[in-house]
Short mmCIF file of C-alpha atoms and ligand atoms in Angstrom, two decimals:
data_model
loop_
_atom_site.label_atom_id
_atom_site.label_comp_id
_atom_site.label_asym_id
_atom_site.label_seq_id
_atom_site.Cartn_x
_atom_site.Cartn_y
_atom_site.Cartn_z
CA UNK A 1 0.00 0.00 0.00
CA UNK A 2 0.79 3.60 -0.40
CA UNK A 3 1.65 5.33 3.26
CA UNK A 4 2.02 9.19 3.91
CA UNK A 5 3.38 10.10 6.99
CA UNK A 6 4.34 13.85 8.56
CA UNK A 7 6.82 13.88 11.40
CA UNK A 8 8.72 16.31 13.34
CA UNK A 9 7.92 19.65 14.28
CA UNK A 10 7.34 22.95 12.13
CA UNK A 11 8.71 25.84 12.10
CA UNK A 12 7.03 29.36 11.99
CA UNK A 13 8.97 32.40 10.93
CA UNK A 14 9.28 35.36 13.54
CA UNK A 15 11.92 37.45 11.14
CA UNK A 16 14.72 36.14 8.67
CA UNK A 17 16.46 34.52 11.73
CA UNK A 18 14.66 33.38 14.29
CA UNK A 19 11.64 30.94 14.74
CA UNK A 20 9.05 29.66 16.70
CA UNK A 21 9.04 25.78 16.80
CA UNK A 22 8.41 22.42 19.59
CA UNK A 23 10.41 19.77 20.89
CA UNK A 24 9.52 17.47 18.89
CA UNK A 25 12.67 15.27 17.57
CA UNK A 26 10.51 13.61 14.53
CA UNK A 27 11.59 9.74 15.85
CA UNK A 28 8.43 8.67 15.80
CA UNK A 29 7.94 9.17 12.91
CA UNK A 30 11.01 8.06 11.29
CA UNK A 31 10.73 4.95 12.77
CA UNK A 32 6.90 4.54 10.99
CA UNK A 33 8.51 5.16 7.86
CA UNK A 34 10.92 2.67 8.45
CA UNK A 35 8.74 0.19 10.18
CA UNK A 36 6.34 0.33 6.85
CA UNK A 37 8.48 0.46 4.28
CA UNK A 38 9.97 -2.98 6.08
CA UNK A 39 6.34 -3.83 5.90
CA UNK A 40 6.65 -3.87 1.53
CA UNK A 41 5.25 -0.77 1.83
CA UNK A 42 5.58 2.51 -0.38
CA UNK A 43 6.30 5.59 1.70
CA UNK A 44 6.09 9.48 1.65
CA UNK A 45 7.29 11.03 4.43
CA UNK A 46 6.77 14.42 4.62
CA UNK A 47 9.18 15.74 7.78
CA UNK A 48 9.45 19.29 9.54
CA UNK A 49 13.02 20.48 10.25
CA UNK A 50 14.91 17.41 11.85
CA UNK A 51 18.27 16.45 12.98
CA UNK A 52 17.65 13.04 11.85
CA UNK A 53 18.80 10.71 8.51
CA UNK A 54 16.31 10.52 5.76
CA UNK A 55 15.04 6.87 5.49
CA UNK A 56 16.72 4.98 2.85
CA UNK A 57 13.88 3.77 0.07
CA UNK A 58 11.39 6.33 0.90
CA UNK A 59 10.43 9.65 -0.89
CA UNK A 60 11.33 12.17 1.85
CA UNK A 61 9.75 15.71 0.95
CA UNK A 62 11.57 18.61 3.75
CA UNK A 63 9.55 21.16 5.03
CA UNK A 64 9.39 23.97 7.48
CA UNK A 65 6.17 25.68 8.12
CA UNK A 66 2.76 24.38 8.83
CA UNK A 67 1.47 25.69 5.76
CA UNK A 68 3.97 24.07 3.86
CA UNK A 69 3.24 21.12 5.18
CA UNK A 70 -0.63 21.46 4.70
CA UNK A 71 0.49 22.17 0.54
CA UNK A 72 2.39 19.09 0.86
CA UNK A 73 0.24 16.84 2.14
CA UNK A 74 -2.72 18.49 0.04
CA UNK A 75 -0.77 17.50 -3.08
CA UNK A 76 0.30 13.86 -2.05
CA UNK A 77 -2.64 12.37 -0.15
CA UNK A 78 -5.12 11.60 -3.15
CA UNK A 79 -2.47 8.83 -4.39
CA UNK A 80 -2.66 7.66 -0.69
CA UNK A 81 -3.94 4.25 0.90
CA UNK A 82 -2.52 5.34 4.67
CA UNK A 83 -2.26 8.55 6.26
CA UNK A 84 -0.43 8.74 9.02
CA UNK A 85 -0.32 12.29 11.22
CA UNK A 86 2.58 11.61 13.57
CA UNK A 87 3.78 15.49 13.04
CA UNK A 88 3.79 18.23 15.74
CA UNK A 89 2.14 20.82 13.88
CA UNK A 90 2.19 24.72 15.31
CA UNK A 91 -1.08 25.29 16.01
CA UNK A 92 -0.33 29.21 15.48
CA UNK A 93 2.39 31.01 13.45
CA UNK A 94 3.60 34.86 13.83
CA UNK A 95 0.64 37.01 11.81
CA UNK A 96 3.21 39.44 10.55
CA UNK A 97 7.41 38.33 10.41
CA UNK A 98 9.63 40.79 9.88
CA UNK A 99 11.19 41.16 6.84
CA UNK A 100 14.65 42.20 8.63
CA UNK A 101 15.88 41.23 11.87
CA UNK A 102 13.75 42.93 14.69
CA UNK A 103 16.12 44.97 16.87
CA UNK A 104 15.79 45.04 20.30
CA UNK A 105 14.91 48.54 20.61
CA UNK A 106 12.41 48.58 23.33
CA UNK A 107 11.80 46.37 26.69
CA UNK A 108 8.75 44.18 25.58
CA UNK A 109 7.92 43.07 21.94
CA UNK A 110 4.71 41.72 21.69
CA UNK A 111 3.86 38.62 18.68
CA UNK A 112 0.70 38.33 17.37
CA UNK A 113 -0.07 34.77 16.35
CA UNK A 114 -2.71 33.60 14.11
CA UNK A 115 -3.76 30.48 13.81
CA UNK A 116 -2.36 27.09 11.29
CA UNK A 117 -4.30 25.38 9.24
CA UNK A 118 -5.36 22.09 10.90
CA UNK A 119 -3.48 19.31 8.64
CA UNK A 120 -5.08 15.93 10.06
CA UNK A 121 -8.95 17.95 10.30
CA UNK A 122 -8.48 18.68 6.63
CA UNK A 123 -8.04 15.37 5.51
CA UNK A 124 -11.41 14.36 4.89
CA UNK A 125 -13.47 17.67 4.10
CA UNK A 126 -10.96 19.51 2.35
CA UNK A 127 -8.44 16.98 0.74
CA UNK A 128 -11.77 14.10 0.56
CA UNK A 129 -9.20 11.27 2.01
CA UNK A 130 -11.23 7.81 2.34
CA UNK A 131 -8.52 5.99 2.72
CA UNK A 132 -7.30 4.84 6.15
CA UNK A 133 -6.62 7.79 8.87
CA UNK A 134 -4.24 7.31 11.77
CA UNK A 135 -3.63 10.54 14.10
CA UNK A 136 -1.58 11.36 17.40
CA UNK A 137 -2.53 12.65 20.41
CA UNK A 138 0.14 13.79 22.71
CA UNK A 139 -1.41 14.62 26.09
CA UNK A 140 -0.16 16.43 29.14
CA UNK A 141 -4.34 15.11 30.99
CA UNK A 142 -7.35 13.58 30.40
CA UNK A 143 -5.67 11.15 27.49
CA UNK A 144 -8.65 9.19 26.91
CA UNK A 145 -10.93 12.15 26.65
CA UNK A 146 -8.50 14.15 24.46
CA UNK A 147 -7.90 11.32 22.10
CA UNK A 148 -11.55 9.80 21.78
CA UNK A 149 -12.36 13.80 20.88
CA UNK A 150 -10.15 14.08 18.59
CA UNK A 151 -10.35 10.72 16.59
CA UNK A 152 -14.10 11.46 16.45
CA UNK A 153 -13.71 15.37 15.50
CA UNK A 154 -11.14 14.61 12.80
CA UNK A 155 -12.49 11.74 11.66
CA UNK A 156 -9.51 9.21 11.86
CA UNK A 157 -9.71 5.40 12.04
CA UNK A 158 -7.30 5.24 14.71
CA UNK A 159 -5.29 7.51 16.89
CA UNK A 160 -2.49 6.69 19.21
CA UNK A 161 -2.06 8.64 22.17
CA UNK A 162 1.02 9.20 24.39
CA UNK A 163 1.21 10.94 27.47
CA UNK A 164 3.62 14.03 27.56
CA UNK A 165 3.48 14.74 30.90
CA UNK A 166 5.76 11.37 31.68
CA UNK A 167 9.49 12.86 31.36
CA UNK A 168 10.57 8.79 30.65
CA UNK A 169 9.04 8.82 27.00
CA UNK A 170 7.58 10.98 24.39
CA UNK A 171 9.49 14.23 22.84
CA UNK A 172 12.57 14.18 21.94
CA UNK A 173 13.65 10.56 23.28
CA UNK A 174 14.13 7.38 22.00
CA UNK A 175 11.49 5.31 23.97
CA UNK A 176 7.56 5.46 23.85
CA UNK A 177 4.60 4.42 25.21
CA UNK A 178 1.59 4.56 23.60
CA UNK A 179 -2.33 3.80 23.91
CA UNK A 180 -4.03 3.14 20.88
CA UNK A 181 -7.79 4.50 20.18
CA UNK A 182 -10.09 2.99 17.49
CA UNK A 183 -13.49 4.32 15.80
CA UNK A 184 -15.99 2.14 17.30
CA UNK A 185 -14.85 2.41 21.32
CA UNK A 186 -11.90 -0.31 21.50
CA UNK A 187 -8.47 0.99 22.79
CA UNK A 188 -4.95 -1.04 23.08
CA UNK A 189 -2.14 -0.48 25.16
CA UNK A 190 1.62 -0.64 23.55
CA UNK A 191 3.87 -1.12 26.21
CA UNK A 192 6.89 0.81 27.00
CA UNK A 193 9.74 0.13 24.42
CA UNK A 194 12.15 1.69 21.74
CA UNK A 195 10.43 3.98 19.45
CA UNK A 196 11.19 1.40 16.60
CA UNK A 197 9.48 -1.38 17.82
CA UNK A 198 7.04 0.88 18.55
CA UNK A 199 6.58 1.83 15.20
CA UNK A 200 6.48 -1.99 14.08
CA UNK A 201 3.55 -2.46 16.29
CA UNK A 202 1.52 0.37 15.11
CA UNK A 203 1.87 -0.80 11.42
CA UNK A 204 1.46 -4.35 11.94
CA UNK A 205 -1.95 -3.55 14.01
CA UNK A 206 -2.82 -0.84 10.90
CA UNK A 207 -2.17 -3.84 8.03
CA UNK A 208 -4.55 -6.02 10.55
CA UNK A 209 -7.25 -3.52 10.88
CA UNK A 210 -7.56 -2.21 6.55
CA UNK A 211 -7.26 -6.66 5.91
CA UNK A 212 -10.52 -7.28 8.12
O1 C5P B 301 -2.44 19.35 17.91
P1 C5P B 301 -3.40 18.21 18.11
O2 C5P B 301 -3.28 17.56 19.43
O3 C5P B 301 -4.79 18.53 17.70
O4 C5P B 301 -2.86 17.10 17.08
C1 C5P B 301 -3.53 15.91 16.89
C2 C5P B 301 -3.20 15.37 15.54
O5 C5P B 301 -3.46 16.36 14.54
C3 C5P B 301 -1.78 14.90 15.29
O6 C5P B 301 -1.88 13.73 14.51
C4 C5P B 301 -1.15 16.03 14.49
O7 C5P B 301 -0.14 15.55 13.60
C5 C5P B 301 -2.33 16.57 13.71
N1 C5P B 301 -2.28 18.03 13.45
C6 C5P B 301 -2.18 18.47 12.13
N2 C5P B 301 -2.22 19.83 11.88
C7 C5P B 301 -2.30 20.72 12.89
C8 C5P B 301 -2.40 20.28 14.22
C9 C5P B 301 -2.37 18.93 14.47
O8 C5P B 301 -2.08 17.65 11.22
N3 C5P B 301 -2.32 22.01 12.61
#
């Protein structure tokens, strides 16, 4: 099958050199694309600004900005079978950036933000995705609640939730542990482990769920 997947973080333009951005390392997922393209899969990953190798045997298409990302993914999805949102979109970007470096001419300097384009809740209105929808939820409290809302709101299949709050796993490390979500009220738990074998439990458990 054909698999999209975002990863990493974006990264929103303040002035020519500075940025606002997250923590997020994009190992997650990395290791999807990996884990599916070991699968006999065909992947595009589409990746915010990482420090990390691009996968060997999979189109990797950089980008920086959510709304680069949202073109991206806009133009790739219809020749998609899998969509997977493991990215760490900014919700907001600066309304205005500079077009030269802002000087530091006074004592406060207020931003005005304006809000991103919502990627994953586009998939199915906007792009018309049928195919099958996997999203993230990374939650600080109330996982369940956050990620039944949100695989309901944006219409996913399945979303796989990890709780940020825990300083042993998520952002920026190599380990993860993850709850998974379906449509239809069933949840799984992934137990804690490297972020790779991880990743080769989500896909097998997506390749069991679309050959039902
Ligand atoms: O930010 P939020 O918790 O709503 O993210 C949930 C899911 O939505 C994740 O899969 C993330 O990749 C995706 N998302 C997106 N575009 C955004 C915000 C989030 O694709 N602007």
């Amino acid at each position: 099958m054909r698999f999209l997947i975002t990863a990493g973080p974006t990264r929103e333009a303040i002035d020519p050199v500075r940025y606002l951005t997250n923590r997020s390392s994009g190992k997650m997922g990395y290791a999807l694309a990996n884990a599916a393209m070991k699968a006999g899969h065909e992947v595009v990953l589409i990746s915010g600004p990482v420090n990390l190798p691009s996968p060997k045997g999979c189109n990797v298409l950089l980008v920086e900005s959510a709304r680069d990302m949202y073109t991206a993914v806009e133009k790739c999805i219809r020749e998609t079978d899998v969509a997977i949102f493991s990215a760490a979109v900014a919700d907001y970007r600066i309304a205005h950036p500079a077009d030269t470096k802002i000087k530091k001419n006074s004592d406060e300097l207020s931003l005005k933000l304006t809000k991103n384009p919502d990627i994953l809740g586009s998939a199915r209105q906007e792009f018309g995705f049928s195919g099958f929808l996997v999203g993230f939820a990374a939650e600080t409290n109330n996982l369940e609640e956050n990620a039944v809302g949100k695989l309901t709101e944006k219409g996913c299949d399945l979303i796989v939730a990890n709780d940020v709050s825990r300083t042993d796993i998520g952002f920026d490390l190599d380990e993860n542990e993850v709850t998974v979500f379906y449509k239809g009220g069933k949840s799984a738990a992934i137990p804690f482990g490297p972020k790779s074998d991880i990743a080769i439990k989500l896909i097998r458990e997506i390749d069991g769920q679309i050959s039902r």
